[in-house]
Coordinates of C-alpha atoms and ligand atoms in Angstrom, one line a residue:
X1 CA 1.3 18.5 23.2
X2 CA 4.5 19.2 20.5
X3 CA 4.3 21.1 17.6
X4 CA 6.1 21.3 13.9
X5 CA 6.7 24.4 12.1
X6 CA 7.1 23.3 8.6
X7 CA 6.4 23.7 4.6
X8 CA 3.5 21.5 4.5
X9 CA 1.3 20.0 1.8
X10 CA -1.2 16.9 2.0
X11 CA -4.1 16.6 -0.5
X12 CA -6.9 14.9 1.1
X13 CA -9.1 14.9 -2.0
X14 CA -8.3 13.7 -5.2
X15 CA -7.5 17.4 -7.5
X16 CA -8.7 15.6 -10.5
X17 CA -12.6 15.8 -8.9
X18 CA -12.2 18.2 -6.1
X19 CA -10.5 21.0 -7.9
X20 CA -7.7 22.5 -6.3
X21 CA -9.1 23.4 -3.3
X22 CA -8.0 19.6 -2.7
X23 CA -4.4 21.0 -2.1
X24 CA -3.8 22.0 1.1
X25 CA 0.1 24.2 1.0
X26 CA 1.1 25.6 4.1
X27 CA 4.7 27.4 2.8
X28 CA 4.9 27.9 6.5
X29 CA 2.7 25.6 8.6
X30 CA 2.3 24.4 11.8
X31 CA 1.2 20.7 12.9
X32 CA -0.1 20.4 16.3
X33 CA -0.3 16.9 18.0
X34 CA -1.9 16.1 20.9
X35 CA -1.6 12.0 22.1
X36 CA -0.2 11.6 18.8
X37 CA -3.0 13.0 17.3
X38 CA -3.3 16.0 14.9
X39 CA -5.2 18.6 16.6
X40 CA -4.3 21.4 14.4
X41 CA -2.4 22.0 10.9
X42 CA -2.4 25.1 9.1
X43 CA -1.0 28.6 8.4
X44 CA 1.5 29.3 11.5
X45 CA 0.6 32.7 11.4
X46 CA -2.8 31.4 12.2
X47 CA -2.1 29.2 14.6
X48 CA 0.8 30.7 16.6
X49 CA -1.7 33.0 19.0
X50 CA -3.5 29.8 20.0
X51 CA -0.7 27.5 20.8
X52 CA 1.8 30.0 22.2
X53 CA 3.1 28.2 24.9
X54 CA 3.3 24.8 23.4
X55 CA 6.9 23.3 22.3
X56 CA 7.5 23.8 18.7
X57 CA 10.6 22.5 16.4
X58 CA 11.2 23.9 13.5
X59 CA 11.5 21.1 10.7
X60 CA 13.6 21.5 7.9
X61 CA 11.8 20.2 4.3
X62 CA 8.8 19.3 2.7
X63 CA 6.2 18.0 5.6
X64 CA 3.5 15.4 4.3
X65 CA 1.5 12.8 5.1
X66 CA 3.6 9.1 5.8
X67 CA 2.7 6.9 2.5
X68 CA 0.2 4.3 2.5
X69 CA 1.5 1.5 0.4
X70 CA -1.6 -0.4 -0.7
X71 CA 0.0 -3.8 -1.9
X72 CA 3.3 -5.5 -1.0
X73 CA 4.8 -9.0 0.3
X74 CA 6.8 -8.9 3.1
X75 CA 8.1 -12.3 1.9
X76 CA 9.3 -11.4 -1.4
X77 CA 11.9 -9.0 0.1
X78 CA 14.9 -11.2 -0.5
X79 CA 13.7 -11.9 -4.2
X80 CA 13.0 -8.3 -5.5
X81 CA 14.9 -8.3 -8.9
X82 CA 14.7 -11.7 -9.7
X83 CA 14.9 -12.1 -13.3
X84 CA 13.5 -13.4 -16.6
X85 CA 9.9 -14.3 -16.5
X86 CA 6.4 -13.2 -16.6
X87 CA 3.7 -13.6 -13.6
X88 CA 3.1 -17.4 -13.3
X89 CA 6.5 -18.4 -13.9
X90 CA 8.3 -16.2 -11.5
X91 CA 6.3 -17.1 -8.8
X92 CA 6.8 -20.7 -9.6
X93 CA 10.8 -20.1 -10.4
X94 CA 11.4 -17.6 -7.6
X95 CA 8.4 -16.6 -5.2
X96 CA 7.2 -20.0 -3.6
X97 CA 10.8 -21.4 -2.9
X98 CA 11.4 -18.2 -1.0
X99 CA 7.9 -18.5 1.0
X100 CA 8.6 -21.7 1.4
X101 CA 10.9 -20.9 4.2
X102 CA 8.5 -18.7 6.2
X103 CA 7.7 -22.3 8.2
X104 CA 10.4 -21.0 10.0
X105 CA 9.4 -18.4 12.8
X106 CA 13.3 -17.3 13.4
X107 CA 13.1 -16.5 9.2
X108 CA 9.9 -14.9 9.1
X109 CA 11.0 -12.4 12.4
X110 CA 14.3 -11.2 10.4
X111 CA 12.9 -10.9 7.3
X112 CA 9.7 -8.7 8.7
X113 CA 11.9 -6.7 10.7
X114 CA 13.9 -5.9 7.7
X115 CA 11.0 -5.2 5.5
X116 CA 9.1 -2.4 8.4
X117 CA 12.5 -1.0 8.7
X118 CA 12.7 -0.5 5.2
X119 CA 9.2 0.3 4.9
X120 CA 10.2 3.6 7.2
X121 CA 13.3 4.3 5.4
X122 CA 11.3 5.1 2.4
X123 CA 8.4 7.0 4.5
X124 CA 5.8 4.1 4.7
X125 CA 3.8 4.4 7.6
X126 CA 0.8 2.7 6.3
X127 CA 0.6 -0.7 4.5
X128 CA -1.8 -3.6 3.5
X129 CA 1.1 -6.7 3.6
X130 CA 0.8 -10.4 2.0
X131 CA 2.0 -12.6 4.3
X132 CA 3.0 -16.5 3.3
X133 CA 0.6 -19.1 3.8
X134 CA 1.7 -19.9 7.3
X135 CA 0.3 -18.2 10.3
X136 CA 3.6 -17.5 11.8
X137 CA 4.7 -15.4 9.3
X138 CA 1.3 -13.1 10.4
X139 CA 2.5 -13.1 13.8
X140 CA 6.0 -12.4 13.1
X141 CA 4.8 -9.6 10.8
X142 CA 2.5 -8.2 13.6
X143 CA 4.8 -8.7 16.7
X144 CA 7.0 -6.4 14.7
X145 CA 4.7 -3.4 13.4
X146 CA 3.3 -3.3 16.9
X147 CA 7.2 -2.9 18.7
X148 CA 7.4 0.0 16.1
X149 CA 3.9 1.3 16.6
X150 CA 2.9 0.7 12.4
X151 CA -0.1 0.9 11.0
X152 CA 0.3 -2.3 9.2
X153 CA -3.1 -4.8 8.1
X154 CA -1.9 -8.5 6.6
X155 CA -3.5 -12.0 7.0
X156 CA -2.2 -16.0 6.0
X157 CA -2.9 -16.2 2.8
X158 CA -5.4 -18.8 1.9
X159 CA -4.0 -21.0 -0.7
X160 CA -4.9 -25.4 -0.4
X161 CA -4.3 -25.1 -4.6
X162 CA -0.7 -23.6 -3.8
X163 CA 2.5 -26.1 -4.4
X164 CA 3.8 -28.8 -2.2
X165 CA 4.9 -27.3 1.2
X166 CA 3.0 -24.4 0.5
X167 CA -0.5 -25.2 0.7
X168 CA -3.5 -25.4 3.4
X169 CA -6.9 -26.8 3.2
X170 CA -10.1 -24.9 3.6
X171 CA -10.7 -26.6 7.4
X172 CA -6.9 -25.3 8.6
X173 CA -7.3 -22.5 6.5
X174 CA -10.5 -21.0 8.0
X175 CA -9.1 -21.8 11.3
X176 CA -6.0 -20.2 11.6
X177 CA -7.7 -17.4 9.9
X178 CA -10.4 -17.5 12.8
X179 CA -7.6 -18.1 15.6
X180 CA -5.2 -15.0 14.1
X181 CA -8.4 -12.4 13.5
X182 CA -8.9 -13.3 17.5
X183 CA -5.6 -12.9 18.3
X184 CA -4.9 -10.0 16.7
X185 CA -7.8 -8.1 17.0
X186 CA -7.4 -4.2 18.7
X187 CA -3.7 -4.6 19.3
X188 CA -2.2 -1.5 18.4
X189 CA -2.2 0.4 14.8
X190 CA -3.1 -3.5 13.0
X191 CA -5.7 -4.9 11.1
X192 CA -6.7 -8.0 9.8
X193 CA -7.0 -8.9 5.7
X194 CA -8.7 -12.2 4.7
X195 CA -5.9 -12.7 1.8
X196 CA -6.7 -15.9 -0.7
X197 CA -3.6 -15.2 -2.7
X198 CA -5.7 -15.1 -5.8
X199 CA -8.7 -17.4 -7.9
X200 CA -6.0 -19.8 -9.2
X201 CA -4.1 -21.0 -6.1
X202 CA -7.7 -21.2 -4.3
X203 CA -10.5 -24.4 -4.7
X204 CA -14.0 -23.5 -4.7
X205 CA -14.6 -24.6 -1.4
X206 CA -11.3 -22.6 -0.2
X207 CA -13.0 -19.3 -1.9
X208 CA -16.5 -20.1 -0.8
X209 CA -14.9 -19.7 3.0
X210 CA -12.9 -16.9 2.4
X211 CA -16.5 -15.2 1.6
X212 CA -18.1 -16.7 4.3
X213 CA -14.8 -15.5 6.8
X214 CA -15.4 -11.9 5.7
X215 CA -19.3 -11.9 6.2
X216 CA -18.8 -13.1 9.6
X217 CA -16.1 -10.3 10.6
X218 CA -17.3 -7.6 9.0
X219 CA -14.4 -5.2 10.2
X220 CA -11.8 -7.0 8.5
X221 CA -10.6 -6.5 4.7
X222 CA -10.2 -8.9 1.8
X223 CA -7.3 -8.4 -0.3
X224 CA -6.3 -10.5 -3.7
X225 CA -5.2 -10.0 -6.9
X226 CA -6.7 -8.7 -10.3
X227 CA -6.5 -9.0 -13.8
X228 CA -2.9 -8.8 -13.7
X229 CA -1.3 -10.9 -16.8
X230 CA -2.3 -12.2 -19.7
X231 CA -1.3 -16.0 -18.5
X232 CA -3.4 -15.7 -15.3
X233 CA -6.1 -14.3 -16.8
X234 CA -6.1 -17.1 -19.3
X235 CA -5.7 -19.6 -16.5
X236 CA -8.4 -18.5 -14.7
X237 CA -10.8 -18.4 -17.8
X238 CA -10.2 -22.3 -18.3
X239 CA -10.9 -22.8 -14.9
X240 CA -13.9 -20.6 -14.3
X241 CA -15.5 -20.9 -18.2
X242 CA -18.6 -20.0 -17.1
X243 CA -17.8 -16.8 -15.3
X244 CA -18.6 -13.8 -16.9
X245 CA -14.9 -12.3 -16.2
X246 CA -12.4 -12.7 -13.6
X247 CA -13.7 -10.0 -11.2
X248 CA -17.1 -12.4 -11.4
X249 CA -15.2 -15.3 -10.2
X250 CA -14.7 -13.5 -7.0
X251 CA -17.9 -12.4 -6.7
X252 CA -19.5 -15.4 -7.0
X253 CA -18.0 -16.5 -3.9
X254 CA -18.9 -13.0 -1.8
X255 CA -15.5 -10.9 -2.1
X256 CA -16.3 -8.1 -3.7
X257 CA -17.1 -5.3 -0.9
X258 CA -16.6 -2.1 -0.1
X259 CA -13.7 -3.7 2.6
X260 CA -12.0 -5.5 -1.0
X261 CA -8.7 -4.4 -2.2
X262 CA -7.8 -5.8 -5.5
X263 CA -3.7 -5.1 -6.6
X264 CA -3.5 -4.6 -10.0
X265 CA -6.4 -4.5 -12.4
X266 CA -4.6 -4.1 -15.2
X267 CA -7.0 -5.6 -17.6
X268 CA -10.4 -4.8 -16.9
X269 CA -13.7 -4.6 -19.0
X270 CA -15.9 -1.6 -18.7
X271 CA -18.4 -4.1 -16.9
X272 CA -15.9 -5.3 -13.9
X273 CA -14.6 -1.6 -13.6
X274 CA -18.7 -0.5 -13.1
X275 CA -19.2 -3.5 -10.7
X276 CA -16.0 -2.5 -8.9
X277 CA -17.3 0.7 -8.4
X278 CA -20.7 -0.5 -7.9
X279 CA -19.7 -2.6 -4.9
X280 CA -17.2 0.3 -3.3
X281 CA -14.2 -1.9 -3.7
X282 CA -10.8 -0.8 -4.5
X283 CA -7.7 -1.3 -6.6
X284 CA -3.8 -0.9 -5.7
X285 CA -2.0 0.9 -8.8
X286 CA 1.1 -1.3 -9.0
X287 CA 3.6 0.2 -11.3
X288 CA 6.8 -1.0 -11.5
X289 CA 5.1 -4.7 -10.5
X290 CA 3.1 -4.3 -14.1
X291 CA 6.4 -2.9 -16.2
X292 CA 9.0 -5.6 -14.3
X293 CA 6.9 -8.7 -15.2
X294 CA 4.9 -7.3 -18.3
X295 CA 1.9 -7.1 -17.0
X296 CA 0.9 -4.1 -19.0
X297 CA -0.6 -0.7 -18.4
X298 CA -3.1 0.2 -15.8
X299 CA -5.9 2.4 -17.1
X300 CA -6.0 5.3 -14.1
X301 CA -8.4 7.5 -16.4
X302 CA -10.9 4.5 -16.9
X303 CA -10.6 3.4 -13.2
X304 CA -10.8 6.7 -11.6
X305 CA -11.9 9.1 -14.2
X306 CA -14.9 7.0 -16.2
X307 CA -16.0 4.8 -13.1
X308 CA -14.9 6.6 -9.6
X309 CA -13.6 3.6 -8.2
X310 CA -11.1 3.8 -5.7
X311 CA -7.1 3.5 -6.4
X312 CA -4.4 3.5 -4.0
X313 CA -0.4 3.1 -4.7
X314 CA 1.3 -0.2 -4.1
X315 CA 5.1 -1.2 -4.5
X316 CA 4.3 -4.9 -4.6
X317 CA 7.9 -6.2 -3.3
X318 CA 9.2 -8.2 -4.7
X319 CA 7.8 -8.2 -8.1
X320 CA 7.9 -4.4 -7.8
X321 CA 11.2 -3.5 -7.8
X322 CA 11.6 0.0 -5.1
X323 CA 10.1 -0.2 -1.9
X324 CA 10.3 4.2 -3.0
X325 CA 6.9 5.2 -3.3
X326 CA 8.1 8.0 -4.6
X327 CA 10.0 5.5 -7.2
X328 CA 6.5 4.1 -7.4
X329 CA 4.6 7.4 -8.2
X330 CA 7.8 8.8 -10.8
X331 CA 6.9 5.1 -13.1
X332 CA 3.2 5.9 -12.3
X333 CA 3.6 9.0 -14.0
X334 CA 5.1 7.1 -17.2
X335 CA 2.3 4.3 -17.3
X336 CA -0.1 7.1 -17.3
X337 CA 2.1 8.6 -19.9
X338 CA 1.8 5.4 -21.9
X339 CA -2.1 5.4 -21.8
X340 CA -2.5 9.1 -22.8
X341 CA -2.9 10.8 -19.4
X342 CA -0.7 13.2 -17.7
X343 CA -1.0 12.0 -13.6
X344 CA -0.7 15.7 -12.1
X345 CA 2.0 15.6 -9.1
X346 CA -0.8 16.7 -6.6
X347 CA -3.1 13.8 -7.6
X348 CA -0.3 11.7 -7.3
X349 CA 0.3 12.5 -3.8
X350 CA -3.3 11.7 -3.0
X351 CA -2.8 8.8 -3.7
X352 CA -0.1 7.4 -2.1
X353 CA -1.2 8.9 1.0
X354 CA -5.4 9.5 1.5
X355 CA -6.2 7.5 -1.8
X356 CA -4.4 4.2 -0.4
X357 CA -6.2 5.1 3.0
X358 CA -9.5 5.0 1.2
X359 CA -8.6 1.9 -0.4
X360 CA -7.8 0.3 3.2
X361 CA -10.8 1.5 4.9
X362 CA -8.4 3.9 7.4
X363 CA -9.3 6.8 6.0
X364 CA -10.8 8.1 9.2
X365 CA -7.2 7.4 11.1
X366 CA -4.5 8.3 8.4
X367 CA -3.6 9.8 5.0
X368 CA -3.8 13.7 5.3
X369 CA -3.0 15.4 8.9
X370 CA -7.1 16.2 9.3
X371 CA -7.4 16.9 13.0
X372 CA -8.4 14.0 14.8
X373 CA -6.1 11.9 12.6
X374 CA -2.9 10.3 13.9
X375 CA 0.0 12.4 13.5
X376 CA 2.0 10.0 11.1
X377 CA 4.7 12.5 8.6
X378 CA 7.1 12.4 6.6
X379 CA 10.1 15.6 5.5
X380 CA 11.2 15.2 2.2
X381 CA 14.4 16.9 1.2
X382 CA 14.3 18.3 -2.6
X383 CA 18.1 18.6 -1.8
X384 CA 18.7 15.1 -0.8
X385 CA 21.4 14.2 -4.2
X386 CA 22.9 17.2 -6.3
X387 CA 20.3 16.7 -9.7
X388 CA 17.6 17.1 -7.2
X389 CA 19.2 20.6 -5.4
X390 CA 19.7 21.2 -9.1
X391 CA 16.2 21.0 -10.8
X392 CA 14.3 22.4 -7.3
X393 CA 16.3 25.1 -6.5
X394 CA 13.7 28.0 -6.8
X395 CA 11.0 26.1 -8.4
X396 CA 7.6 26.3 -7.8
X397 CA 6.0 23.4 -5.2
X398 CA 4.4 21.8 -8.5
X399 CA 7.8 21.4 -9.9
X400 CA 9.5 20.5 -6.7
X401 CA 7.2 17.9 -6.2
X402 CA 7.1 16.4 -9.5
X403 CA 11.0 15.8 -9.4
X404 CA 10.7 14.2 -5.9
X405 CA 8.5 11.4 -8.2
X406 CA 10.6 11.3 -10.9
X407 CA 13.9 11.5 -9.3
X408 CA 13.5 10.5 -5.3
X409 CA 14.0 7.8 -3.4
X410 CA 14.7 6.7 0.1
X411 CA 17.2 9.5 0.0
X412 CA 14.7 12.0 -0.2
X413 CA 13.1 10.9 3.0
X414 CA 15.1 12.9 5.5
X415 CA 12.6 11.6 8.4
X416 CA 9.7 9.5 9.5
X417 CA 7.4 10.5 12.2
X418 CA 4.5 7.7 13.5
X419 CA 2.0 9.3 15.5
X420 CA 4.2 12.8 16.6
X421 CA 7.3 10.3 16.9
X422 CA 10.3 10.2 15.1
X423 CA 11.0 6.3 13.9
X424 CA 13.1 7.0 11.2
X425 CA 15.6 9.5 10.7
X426 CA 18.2 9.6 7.2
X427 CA 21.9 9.2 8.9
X428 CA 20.6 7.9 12.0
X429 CA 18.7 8.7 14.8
Ligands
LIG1 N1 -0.6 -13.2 -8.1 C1 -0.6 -14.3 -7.2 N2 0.5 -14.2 -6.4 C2 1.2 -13.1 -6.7 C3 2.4 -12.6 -6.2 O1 3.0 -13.0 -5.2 N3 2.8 -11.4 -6.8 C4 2.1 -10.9 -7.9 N4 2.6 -9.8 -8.4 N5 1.0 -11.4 -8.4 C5 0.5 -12.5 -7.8
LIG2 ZN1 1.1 -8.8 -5.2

């Protein structure tokens, strides 16, 4: 048993319904973790009496709970900031060369060890990962999170419509599908995603399967994309012209669930937003993905406000350009800004952390230091760069909070703990 006297804060409910007995501030708290489990967090004045004899190190920061980064490619490191084109274009110009090369185990190992390395660097300790369409690239993904003890969930992504040298067919699709949910299945913190990268790179038969994949395992998650830009949307229309909308398409073929993580959602009728929420599914916010190719503005107050679906955070590498979710959450704040909502700090922190959890079905595990949870933290420095040490210095948690959004990055992360253990640490270990 080890304990961590602290500041902390973690919001397991979202303020905006809950109220703001959602916010749970500890100015100074204690985290008690058992097996790497929480098995206590409050006031230390509380606590103190009842775990006297237990070691305790005194942390120096803001203590939350690791991010949960609902959407990203592991693949697309190398090809964040590419530049110059909208959705269909840059995936053609610069994404599918780039996966291209994950046929190549040695590749796929240095890029995923780069990417979880990264992911820490920034405080990720959670994270739903597209993979390339190539098994390997799963198991290089997978061999890695589990030598770092991540809590990572990815799968091949199904895609016999994809380009030359990147494409399956439904038959070697469902089986290595089959073969890696066996393999995989139990091994540490990881978790399996049925991925068909999305309607358009998918035939019927291909998305048919995918269904049929997730009805057979039903602890598994299907994750796609959404309603992102205007010339996939319209792509998808020609295609599926009797559909009622895109969201339909999908669920025609039996992938929308309460285990279905959709990134994006940008443009969504009232109708798919009620059927979204309806069906329990949920939606990664992807910020600076939707401002780098022009995607357009994601609607929090319909999706969360009108219809209760669920929304996590995602940085969506490489067309979102900072693998920072607090980067993320700081151009979250503008979108909302830009639709004529005001995303309160608190709020925001939900849901990077137990909102993304939600959306990835690990809510019972991670996202907000609950007892019984695993112990995965984060200390964020408010002084980490001088503007920061500047605009927090006496400032209420609100206010220090907010600028860690609007101004922090990786810098700000002075530490990253996975289940009681530090994995990450600014400077060095
Ligand atoms: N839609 C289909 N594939 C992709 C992808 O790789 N990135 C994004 N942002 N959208 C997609
Ligand atoms: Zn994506």
């Amino acid at each position: 048993m080890k304990a961590f006297r602290a500041e902390i804060l973690s919001v397991p409910e979202d303020p905006a319904t809950a109220g703001p007995g959602a916010v749970r501030h500890f100015p100074d708290g204690l985290l008690v973790v058992e097996d790497g489990l929480v098995v206590a967090c409050g006031d230390h004045a509380a606590l103190a009496g009842r775990f006297a004899g237990v070691e305790t190190e005194a942390l120096a920061g803001l203590l939350v709970p690791g991010f949960v980064d609902a959407h990203v490619h592991y693949p697309q490191t190398g090809r964040i900031a590419s530049h110059g084109e909208q959705l269909l274009q840059w995936l053609e110009r610069h994404i599918f060369p780039a996966e291209q090369a994950f046929a190549d185990r040695a590749h796929a190992e240095g890029v995923a060890a780069f990417f979880l390395d990264e992911l820490l660097r920034n405080g990720t300790t959670s994270a739903l990962v597209f993979a390339t369409v190539h098994a390997a690239s799963v198991d290089a993904l997978f061999d890695a999170a589990l030598a770092r003890d991540m809590r990572i969930v990815s799968g091949k992504v199904l895609m016999d419509l994809g380009p030359e040298g990147l494409r399956d067919d439904v038959a070697q699709g469902r089986a290595e599908t089959e073969a890696l949910i066996a393999r995989w299945r139990g091994r540490g913190r990881l978790g399996y995603a049925v991925t068909p990268r999305f309607a358009v790179t998918s035939s019927d038969a291909q998305l048919a399967d995918a269904g049929a994949i997730c009805a057979a395992h039903p602890e598994v998650l299907m994750h796609t994309h959404l309603s992102e830009n205007m010339g996939e949307i319209a792509a998808v229309g020609a295609r599926f012209a009797d559909a009622v909308d895109y969201l339909d398409v999908y669920d025609r073929f039996g992938l929308v669930g309460p285990r279905s993580v959709f990134a994006h959602c940008v443009h969504m009728s009232d109708r798919a937003l009620g059927r979204m929420a309806e069906a329990g599914a949920g939606i990664a916010f992807c910020p600076t993905s939707n401002l780098f190719l022009g995607s357009g503005l994601f609607d929090l107050a319909a999706a969360a406000d009108r219809f209760g679906v669920k929304i996590g955070m995602g940085t969506d590498i490489g067309a979102g350009t900072s693998f920072s979710v607090l980067h993320t959450l700081g151009e979250a704040y503008k979108v909302c800004q830009l639709r004529g909502c005001s995303l309160d700090p608190f709020r925001a922190l939900h849901l990077a952390t137990m909102g993304g959890a939600r959306v990835m079905g690990i809510a019972d595990r991670v996202g907000a230091l609950l007892p019984g949870q695993e112990a995965d933290f984060i200390l964020l420095d408010p002084e980490s760069t001088p503007l920061l040490a500047r605009r927090t210095a006496g400032a209420p948690l609100h206010d220090r909070l907010f600028a860690l959004q609007v101004l922090g990055d990786d810098r700000a992360v002075a530490a990253t703990y996975l289940r009681g253990r530090r994995a990450h640490a600014r400077g060095g270990m």
